[in-house]
mmCIF file of C-alpha atoms and ligand atoms in Angstrom:
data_model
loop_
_atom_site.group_PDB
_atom_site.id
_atom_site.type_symbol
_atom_site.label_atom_id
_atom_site.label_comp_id
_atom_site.label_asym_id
_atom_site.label_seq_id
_atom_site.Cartn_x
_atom_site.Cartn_y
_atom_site.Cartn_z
ATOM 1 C CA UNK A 1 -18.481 -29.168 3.898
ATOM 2 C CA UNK A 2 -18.310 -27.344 0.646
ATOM 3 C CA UNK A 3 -15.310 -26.006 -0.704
ATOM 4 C CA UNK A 4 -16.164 -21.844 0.197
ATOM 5 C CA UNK A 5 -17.290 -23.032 3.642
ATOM 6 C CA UNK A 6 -14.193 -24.688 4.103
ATOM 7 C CA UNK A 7 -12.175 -21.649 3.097
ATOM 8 C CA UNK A 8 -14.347 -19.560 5.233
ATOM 9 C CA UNK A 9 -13.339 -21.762 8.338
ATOM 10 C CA UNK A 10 -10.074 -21.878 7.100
ATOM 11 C CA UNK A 11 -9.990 -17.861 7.064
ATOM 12 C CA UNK A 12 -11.969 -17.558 10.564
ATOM 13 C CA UNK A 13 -9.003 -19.727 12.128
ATOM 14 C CA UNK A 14 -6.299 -17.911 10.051
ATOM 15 C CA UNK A 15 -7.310 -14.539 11.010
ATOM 16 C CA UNK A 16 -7.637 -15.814 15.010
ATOM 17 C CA UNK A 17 -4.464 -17.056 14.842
ATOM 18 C CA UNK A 18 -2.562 -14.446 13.343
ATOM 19 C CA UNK A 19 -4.617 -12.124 15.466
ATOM 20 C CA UNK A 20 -3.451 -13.929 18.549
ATOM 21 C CA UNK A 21 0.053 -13.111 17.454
ATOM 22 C CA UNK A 22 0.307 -10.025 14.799
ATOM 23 C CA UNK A 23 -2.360 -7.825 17.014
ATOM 24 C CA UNK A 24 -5.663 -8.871 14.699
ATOM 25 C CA UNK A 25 -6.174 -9.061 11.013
ATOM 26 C CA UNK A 26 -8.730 -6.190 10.768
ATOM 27 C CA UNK A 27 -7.055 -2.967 10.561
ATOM 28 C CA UNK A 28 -6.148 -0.805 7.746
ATOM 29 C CA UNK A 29 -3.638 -2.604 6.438
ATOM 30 C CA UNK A 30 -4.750 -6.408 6.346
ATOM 31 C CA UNK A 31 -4.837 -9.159 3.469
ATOM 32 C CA UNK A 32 -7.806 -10.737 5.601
ATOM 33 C CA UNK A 33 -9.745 -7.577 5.381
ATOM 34 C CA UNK A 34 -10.162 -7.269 2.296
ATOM 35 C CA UNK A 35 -12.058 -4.221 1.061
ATOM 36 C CA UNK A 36 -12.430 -5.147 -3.050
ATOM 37 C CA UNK A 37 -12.891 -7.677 -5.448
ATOM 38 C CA UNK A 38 -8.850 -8.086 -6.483
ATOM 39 C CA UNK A 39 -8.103 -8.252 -2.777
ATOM 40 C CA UNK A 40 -11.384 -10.559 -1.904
ATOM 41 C CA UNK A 41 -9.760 -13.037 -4.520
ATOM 42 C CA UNK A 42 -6.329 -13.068 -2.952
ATOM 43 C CA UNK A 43 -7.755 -13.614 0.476
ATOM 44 C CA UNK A 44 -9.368 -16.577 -0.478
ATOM 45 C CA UNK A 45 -6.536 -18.131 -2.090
ATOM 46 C CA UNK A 46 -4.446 -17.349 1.491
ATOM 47 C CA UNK A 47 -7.522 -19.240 2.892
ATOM 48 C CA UNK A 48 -7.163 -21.894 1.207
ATOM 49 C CA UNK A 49 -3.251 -22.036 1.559
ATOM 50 C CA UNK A 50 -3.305 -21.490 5.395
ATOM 51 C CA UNK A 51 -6.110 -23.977 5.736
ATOM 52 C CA UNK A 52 -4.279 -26.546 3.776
ATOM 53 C CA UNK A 53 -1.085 -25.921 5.657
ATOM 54 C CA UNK A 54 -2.960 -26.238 9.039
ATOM 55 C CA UNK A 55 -4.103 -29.404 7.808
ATOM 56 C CA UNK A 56 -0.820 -30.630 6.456
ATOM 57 C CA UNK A 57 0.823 -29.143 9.647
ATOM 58 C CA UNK A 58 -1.255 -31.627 12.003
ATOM 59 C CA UNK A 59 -1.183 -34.385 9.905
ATOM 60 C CA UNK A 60 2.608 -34.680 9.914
ATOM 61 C CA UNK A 61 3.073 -33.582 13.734
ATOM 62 C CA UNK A 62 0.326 -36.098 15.060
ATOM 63 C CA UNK A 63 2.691 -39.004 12.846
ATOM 64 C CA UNK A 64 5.560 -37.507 14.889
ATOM 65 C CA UNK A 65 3.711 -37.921 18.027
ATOM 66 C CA UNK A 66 2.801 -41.287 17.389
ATOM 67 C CA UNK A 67 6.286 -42.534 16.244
ATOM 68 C CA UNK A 68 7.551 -41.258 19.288
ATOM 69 C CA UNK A 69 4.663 -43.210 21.549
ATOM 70 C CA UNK A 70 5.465 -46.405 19.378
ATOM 71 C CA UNK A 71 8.839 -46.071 18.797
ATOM 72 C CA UNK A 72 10.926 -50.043 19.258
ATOM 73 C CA UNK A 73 13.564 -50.894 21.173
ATOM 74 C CA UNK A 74 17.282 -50.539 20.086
ATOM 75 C CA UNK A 75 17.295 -54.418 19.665
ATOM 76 C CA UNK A 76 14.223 -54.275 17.103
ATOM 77 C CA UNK A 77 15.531 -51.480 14.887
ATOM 78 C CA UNK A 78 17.647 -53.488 12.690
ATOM 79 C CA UNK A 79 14.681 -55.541 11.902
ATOM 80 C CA UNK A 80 13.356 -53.752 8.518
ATOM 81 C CA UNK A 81 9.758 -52.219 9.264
ATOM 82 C CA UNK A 82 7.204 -53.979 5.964
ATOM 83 C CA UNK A 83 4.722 -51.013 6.146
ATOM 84 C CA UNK A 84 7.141 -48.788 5.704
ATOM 85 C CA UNK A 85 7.510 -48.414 1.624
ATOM 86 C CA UNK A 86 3.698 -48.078 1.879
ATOM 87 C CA UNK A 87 3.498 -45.459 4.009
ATOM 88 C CA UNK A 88 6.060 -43.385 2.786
ATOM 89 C CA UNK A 89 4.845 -43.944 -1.064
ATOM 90 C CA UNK A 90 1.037 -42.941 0.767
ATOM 91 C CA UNK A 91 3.112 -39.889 1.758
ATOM 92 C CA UNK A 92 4.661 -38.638 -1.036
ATOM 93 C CA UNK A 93 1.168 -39.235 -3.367
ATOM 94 C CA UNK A 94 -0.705 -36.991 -0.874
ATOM 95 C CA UNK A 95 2.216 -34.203 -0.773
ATOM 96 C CA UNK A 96 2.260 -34.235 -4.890
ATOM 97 C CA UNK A 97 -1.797 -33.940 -4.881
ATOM 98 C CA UNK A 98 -1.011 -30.978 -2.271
ATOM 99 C CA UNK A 99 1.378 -29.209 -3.984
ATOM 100 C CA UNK A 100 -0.608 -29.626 -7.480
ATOM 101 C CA UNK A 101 -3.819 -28.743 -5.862
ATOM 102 C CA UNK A 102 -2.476 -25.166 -4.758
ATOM 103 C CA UNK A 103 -0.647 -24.427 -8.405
ATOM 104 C CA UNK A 104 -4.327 -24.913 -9.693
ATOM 105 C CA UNK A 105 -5.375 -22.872 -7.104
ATOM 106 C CA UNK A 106 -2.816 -20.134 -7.610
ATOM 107 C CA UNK A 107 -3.358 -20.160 -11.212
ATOM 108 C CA UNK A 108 -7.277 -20.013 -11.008
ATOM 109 C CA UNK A 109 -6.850 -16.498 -8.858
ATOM 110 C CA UNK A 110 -3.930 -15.247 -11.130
ATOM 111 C CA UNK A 111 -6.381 -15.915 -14.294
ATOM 112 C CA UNK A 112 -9.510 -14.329 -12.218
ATOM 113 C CA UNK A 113 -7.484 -11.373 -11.203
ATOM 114 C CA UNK A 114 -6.422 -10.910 -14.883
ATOM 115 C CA UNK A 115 -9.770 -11.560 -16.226
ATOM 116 C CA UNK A 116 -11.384 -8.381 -13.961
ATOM 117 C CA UNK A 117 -9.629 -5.120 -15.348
ATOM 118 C CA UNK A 118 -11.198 -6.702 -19.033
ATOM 119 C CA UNK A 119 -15.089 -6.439 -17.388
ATOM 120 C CA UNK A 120 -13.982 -2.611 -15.465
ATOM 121 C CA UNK A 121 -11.963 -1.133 -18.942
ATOM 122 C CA UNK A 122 -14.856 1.429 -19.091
ATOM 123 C CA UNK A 123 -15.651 3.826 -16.670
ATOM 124 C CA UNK A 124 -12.327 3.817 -15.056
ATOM 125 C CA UNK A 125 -10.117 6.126 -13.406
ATOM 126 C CA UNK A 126 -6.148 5.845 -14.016
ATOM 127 C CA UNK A 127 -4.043 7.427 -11.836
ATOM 128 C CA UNK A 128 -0.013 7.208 -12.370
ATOM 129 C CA UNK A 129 1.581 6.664 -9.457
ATOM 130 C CA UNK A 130 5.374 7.449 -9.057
ATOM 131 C CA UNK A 131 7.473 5.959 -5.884
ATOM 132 C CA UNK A 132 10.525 8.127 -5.204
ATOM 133 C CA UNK A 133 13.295 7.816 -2.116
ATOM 134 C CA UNK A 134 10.798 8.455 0.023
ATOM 135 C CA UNK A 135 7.212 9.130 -0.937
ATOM 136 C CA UNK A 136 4.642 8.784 -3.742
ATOM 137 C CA UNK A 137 3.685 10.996 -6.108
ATOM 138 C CA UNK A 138 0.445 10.573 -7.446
ATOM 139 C CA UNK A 139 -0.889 11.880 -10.933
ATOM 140 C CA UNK A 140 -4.896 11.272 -11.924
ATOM 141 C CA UNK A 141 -5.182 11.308 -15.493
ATOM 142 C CA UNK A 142 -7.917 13.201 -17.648
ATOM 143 C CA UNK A 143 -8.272 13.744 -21.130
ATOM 144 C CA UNK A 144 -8.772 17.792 -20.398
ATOM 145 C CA UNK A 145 -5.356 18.677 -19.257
ATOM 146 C CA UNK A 146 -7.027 21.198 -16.854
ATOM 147 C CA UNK A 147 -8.589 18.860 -14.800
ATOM 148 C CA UNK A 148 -5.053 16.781 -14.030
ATOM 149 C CA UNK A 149 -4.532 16.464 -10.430
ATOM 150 C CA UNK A 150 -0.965 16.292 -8.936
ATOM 151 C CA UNK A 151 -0.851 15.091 -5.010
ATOM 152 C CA UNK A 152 1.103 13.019 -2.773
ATOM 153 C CA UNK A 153 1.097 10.405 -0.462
ATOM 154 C CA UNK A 154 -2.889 10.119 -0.291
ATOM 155 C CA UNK A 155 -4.590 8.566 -3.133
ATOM 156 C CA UNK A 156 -8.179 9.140 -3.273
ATOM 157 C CA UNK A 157 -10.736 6.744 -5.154
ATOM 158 C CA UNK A 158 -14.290 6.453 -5.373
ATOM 159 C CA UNK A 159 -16.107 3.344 -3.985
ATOM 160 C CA UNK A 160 -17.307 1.046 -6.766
ATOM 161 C CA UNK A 161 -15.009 2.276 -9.562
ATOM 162 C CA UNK A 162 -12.490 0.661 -11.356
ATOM 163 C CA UNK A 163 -8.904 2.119 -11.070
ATOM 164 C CA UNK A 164 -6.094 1.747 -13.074
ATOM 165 C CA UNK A 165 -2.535 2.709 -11.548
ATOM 166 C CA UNK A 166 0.055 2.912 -13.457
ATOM 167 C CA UNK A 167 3.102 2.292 -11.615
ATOM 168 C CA UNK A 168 6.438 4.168 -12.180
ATOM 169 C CA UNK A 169 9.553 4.826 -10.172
ATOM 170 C CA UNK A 170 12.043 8.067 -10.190
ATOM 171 C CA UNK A 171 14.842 6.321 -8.941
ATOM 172 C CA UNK A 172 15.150 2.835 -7.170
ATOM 173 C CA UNK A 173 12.945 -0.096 -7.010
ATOM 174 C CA UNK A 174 10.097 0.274 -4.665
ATOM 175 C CA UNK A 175 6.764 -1.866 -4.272
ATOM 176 C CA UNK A 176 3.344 -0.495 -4.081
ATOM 177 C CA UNK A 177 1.043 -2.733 -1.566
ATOM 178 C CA UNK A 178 -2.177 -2.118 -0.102
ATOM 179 C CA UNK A 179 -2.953 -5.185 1.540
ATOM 180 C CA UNK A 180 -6.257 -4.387 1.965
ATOM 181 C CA UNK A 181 -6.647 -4.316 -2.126
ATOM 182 C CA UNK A 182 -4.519 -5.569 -3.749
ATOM 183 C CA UNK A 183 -1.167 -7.688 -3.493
ATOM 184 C CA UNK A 184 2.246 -6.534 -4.151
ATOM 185 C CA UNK A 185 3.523 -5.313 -7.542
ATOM 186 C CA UNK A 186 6.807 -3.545 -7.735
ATOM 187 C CA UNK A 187 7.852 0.150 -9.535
ATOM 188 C CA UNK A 188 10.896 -0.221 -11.928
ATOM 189 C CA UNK A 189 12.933 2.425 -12.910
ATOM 190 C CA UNK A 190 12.379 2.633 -16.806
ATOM 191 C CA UNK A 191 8.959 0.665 -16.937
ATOM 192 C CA UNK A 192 5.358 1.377 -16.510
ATOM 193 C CA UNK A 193 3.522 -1.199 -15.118
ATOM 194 C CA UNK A 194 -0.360 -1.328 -14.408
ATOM 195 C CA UNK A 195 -2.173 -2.576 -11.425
ATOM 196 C CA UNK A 196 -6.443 -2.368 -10.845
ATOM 197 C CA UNK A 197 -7.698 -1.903 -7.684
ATOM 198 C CA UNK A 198 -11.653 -1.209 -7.021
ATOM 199 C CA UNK A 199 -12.587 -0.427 -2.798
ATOM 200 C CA UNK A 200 -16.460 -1.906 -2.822
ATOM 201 C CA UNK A 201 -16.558 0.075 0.555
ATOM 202 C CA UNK A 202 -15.428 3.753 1.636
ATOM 203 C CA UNK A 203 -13.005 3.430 4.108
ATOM 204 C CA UNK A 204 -8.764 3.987 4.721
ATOM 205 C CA UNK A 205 -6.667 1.580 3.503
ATOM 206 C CA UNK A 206 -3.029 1.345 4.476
ATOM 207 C CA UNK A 207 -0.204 0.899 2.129
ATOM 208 C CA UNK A 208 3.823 0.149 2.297
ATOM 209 C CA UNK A 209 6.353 0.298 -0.245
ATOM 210 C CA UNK A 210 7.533 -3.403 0.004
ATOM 211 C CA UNK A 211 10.646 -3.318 -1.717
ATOM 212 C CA UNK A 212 13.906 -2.252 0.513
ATOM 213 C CA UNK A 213 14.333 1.240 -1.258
ATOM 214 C CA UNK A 214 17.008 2.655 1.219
ATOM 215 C CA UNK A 215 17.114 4.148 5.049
ATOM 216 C CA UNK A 216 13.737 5.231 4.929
ATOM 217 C CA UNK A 217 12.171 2.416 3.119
ATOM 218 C CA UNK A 218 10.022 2.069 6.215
ATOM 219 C CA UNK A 219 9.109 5.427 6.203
ATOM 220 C CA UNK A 220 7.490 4.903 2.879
ATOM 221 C CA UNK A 221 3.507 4.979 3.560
ATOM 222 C CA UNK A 222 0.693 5.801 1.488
ATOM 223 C CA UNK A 223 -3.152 6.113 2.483
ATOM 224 C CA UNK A 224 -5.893 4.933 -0.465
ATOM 225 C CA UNK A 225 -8.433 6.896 0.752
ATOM 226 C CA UNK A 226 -12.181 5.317 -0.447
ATOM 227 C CA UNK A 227 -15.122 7.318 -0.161
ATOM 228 C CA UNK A 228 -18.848 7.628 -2.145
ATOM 229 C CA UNK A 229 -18.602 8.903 -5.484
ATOM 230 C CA UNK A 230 -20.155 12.436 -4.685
ATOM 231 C CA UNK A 231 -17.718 12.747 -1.730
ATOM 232 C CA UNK A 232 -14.460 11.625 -4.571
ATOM 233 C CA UNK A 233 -15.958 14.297 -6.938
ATOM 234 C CA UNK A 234 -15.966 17.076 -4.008
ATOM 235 C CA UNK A 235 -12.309 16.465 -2.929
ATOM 236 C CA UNK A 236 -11.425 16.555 -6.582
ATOM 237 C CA UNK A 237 -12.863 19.701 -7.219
ATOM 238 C CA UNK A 238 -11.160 21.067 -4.288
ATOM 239 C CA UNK A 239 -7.894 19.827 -5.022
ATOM 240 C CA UNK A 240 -7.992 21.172 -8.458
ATOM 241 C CA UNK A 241 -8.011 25.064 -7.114
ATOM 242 C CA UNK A 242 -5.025 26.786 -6.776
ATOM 243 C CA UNK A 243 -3.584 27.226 -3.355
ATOM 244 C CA UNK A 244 -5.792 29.404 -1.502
ATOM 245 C CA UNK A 245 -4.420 33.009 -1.243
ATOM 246 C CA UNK A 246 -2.755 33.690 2.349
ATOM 247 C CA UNK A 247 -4.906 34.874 4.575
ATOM 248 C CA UNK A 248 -3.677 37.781 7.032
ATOM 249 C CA UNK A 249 -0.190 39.227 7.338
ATOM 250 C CA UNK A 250 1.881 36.707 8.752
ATOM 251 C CA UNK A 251 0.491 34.371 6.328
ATOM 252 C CA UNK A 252 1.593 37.012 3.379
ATOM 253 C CA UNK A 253 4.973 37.560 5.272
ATOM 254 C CA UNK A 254 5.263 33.262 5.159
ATOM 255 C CA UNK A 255 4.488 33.034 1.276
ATOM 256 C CA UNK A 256 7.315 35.293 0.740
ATOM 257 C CA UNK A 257 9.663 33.369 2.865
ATOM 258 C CA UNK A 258 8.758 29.952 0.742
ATOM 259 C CA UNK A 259 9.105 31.815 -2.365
ATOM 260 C CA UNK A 260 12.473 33.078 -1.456
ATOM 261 C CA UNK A 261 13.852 30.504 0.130
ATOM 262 C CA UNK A 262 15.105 27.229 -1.626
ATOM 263 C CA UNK A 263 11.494 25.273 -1.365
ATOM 264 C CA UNK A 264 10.746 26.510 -4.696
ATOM 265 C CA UNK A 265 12.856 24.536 -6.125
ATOM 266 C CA UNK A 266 11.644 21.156 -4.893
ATOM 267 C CA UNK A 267 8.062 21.749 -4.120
ATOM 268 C CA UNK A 268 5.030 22.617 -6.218
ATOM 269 C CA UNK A 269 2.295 25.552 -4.762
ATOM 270 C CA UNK A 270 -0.193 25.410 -7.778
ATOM 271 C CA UNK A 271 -1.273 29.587 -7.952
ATOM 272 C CA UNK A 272 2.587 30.986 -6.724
ATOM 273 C CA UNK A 273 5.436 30.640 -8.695
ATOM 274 C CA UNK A 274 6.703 27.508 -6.372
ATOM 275 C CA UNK A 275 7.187 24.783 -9.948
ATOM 276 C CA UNK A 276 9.603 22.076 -8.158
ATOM 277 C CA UNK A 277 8.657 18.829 -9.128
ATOM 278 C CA UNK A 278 11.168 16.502 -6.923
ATOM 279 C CA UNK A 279 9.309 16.988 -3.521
ATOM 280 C CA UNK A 280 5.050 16.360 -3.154
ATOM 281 C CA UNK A 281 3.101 18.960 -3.793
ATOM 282 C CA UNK A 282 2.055 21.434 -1.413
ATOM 283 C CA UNK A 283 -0.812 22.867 -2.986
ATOM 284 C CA UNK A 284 -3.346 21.801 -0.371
ATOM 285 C CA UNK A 285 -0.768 20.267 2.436
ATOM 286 C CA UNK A 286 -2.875 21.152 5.729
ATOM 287 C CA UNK A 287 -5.817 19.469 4.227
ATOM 288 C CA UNK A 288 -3.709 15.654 3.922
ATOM 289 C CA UNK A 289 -4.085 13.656 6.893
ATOM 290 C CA UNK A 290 -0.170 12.560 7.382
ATOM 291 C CA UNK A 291 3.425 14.038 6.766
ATOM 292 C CA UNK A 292 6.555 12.743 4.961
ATOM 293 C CA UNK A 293 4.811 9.451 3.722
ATOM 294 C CA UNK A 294 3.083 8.286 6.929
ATOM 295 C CA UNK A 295 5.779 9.537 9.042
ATOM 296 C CA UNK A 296 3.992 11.788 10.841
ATOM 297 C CA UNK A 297 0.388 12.582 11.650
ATOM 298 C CA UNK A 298 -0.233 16.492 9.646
ATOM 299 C CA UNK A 299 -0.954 18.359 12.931
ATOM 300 C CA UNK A 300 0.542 22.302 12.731
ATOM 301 C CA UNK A 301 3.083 21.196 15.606
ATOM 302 C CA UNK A 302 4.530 18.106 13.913
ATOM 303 C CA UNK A 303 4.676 20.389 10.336
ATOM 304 C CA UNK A 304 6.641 22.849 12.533
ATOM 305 C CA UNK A 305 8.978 20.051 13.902
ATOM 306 C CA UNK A 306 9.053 18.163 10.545
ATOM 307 C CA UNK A 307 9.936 21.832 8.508
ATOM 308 C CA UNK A 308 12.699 22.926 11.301
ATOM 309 C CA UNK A 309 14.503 19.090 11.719
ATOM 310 C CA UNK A 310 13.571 16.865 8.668
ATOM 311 C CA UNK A 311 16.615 14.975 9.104
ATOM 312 C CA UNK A 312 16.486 14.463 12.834
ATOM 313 C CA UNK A 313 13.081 12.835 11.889
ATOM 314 C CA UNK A 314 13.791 10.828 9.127
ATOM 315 C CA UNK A 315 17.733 10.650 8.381
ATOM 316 C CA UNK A 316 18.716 10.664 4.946
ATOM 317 C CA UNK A 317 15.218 12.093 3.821
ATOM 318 C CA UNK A 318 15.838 14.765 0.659
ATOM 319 C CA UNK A 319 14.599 17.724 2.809
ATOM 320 C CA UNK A 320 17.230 20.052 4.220
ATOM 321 C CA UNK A 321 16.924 21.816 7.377
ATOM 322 C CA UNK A 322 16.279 25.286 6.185
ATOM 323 C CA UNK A 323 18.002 27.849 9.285
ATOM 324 C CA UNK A 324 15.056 30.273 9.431
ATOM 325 C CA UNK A 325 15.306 33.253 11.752
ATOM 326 C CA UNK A 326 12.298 32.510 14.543
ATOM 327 C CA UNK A 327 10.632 34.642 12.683
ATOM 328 C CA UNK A 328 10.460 33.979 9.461
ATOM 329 C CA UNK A 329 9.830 30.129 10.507
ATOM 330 C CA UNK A 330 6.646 31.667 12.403
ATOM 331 C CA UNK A 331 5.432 33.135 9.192
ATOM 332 C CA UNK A 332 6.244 30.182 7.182
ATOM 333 C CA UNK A 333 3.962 27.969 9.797
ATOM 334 C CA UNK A 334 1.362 30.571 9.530
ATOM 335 C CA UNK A 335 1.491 30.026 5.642
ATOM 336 C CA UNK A 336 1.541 26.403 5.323
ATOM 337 C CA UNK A 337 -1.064 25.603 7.588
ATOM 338 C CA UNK A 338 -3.437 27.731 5.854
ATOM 339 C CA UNK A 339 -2.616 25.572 2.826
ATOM 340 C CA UNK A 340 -5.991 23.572 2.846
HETATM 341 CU CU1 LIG B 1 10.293 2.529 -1.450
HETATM 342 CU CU2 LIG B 1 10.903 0.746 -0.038
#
């Protein structure tokens, strides 16, 4: 058996396993489903390390099994056993060629996984992405200031493209992992630190901060959103238009309630005078697919319960409860969800 057929068993068996016991390995956020090249090469390597650990695993429990089937009597144990020194010295050899064998290993993906942002330097996007207590903010880059993009929680790539994301954090340490691209690499207060990741199919891939960050540390989701180039160019245009204008009278009565009320001051509504900059960005809300980092799906009825009880949702979360008269909270609704 070659050595990539043996990893490829070695996967197969992994990903049954764990399947049998994590509820399957194919979902949107899975190391075995890898969905680029960084993530393809880290798979592998966990191939290889599970496979070798399955072996190693067997190997020592069938030795268990048959000391215990040949095991001596009481009256024979004093007598000193002459295979012994062999088999232990056979032992430790084999665990030292293990234990070498997956540093080499380890070191042949960390140099293969540095040597692939050198071939994607051109042509590639670089988004800054900034983990705060408890969300992402997410910044694509452009040499024409005009055509920066500010959003939140949902980072959208195109398939095939290189991207560069530079990784920063507004207060604590967090970790930015999307299993499904790339492994683990943490945000440090103070630091910039880079991380490529390329999708070679369109599809939604999962991410989780990974570093304990605070009460809501599990409430700390982000989607990577992959799609074809011309469908990445579309959603950028559309993102880069101001807020759409309300539409109707409630909607008019519900911008004026935002922009008198204290959500100016956190949140951003590119085209109204709404600047904050410590809360995501509202400019095109309706149109993400979750709320409050993966907390909640974005459906108008769980953006009404998330606006009137943020902290009964997620406690400790920034967000005050704002006490709205019924209805000025109607208009509000009205307002937001016309944010597309
Ligand atoms: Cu951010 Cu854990």
């Amino acid at each position: 058996m070659t050595a990539s057929r043996f990893v490829s068993a070695c996967r197969k068996l992994a990903t049954a396993a764990l399947g049998a016991t994590a509820g399957g390995c194919s979902g949107v956020q899975s190391a075995f489903n890898p969905g680029g090249p960084q993530a393809g090469l880290i798979a592998r390597e966990s191939g290889w390390l599970l496979g070798m650990g399955a072996v190693v695993f067997a190997v020592t429990l069938s030795a268990l099994v048959y000391a215990v089937l040949h095991r001596r009597r009481p009256a024979d144990a004093q007598s000193a056993n002459p295979g012994i020194v062999r088999w232990v010295s056979a032992a430790l050899a084999v665990a030292i060629v293990v234990l070498l064998t997956n540093v080499v290993v380890d070191m042949r993906t960390g140099r293969a996984l540095a040597d692939l942002p050198e071939r994607a330097r051109a042509g590639a996007l670089t988004v800054a992405v900034t983990g705060h207590q408890w969300w992402w903010e997410i910044e694509y880059e452009h040499a024409d200031p005009r055509r920066r993009l500010t959003t939140a929680n949902e980072l959208h790539i195109p398939v095939g493209r290189p991207v560069k994301i530079e990784l920063r954090s507004a207060d604590v340490i967090h970790s930015f992992w999307v299993p499904g691209l790339h492994g683990k690499r943490d945000l440090i207060p103070g630091r910039s630190r880079a991380l490529w990741i390329q999708a070679d199919r369109a599809g939604v891939f999962r991410g989780q901060c990974a570093e304990f960050c605070g009460d809501q540390h599990a409430n700390m989701a982000l989607l990577v959103i992959a799609t074809a180039p011309e469908d990445f160019a579309r959603w950028y245009a559309a993102e880069l238009l101001p807020a759409r204008a309300p539409a109707g009278a409630a909607a008019r009565a519900g911008q004026r309630v935002f922009l008198a009320n204290a959500c100016v001051l956190c949140h951003t509504i590119r085209g109204t005078p709404a600047g904050g900059r410590v809360a995501p960005d509202l400019t095109h809300l309706a149109s993400r697919r979750s709320l409050a980092a993966g907390t909640l799906p974005n459906t108008p009825p769980h953006r009404r319960a998330w606006v009137l009880d943020p902290q009964g949702i997620k406690p400790g979360v920034r967000m005050p409860a704002l006490a709205l008269p019924a209805r000025d909270a109607a208009a509000l609704f009205a307002y937001l969800d016309g944010l597309q």
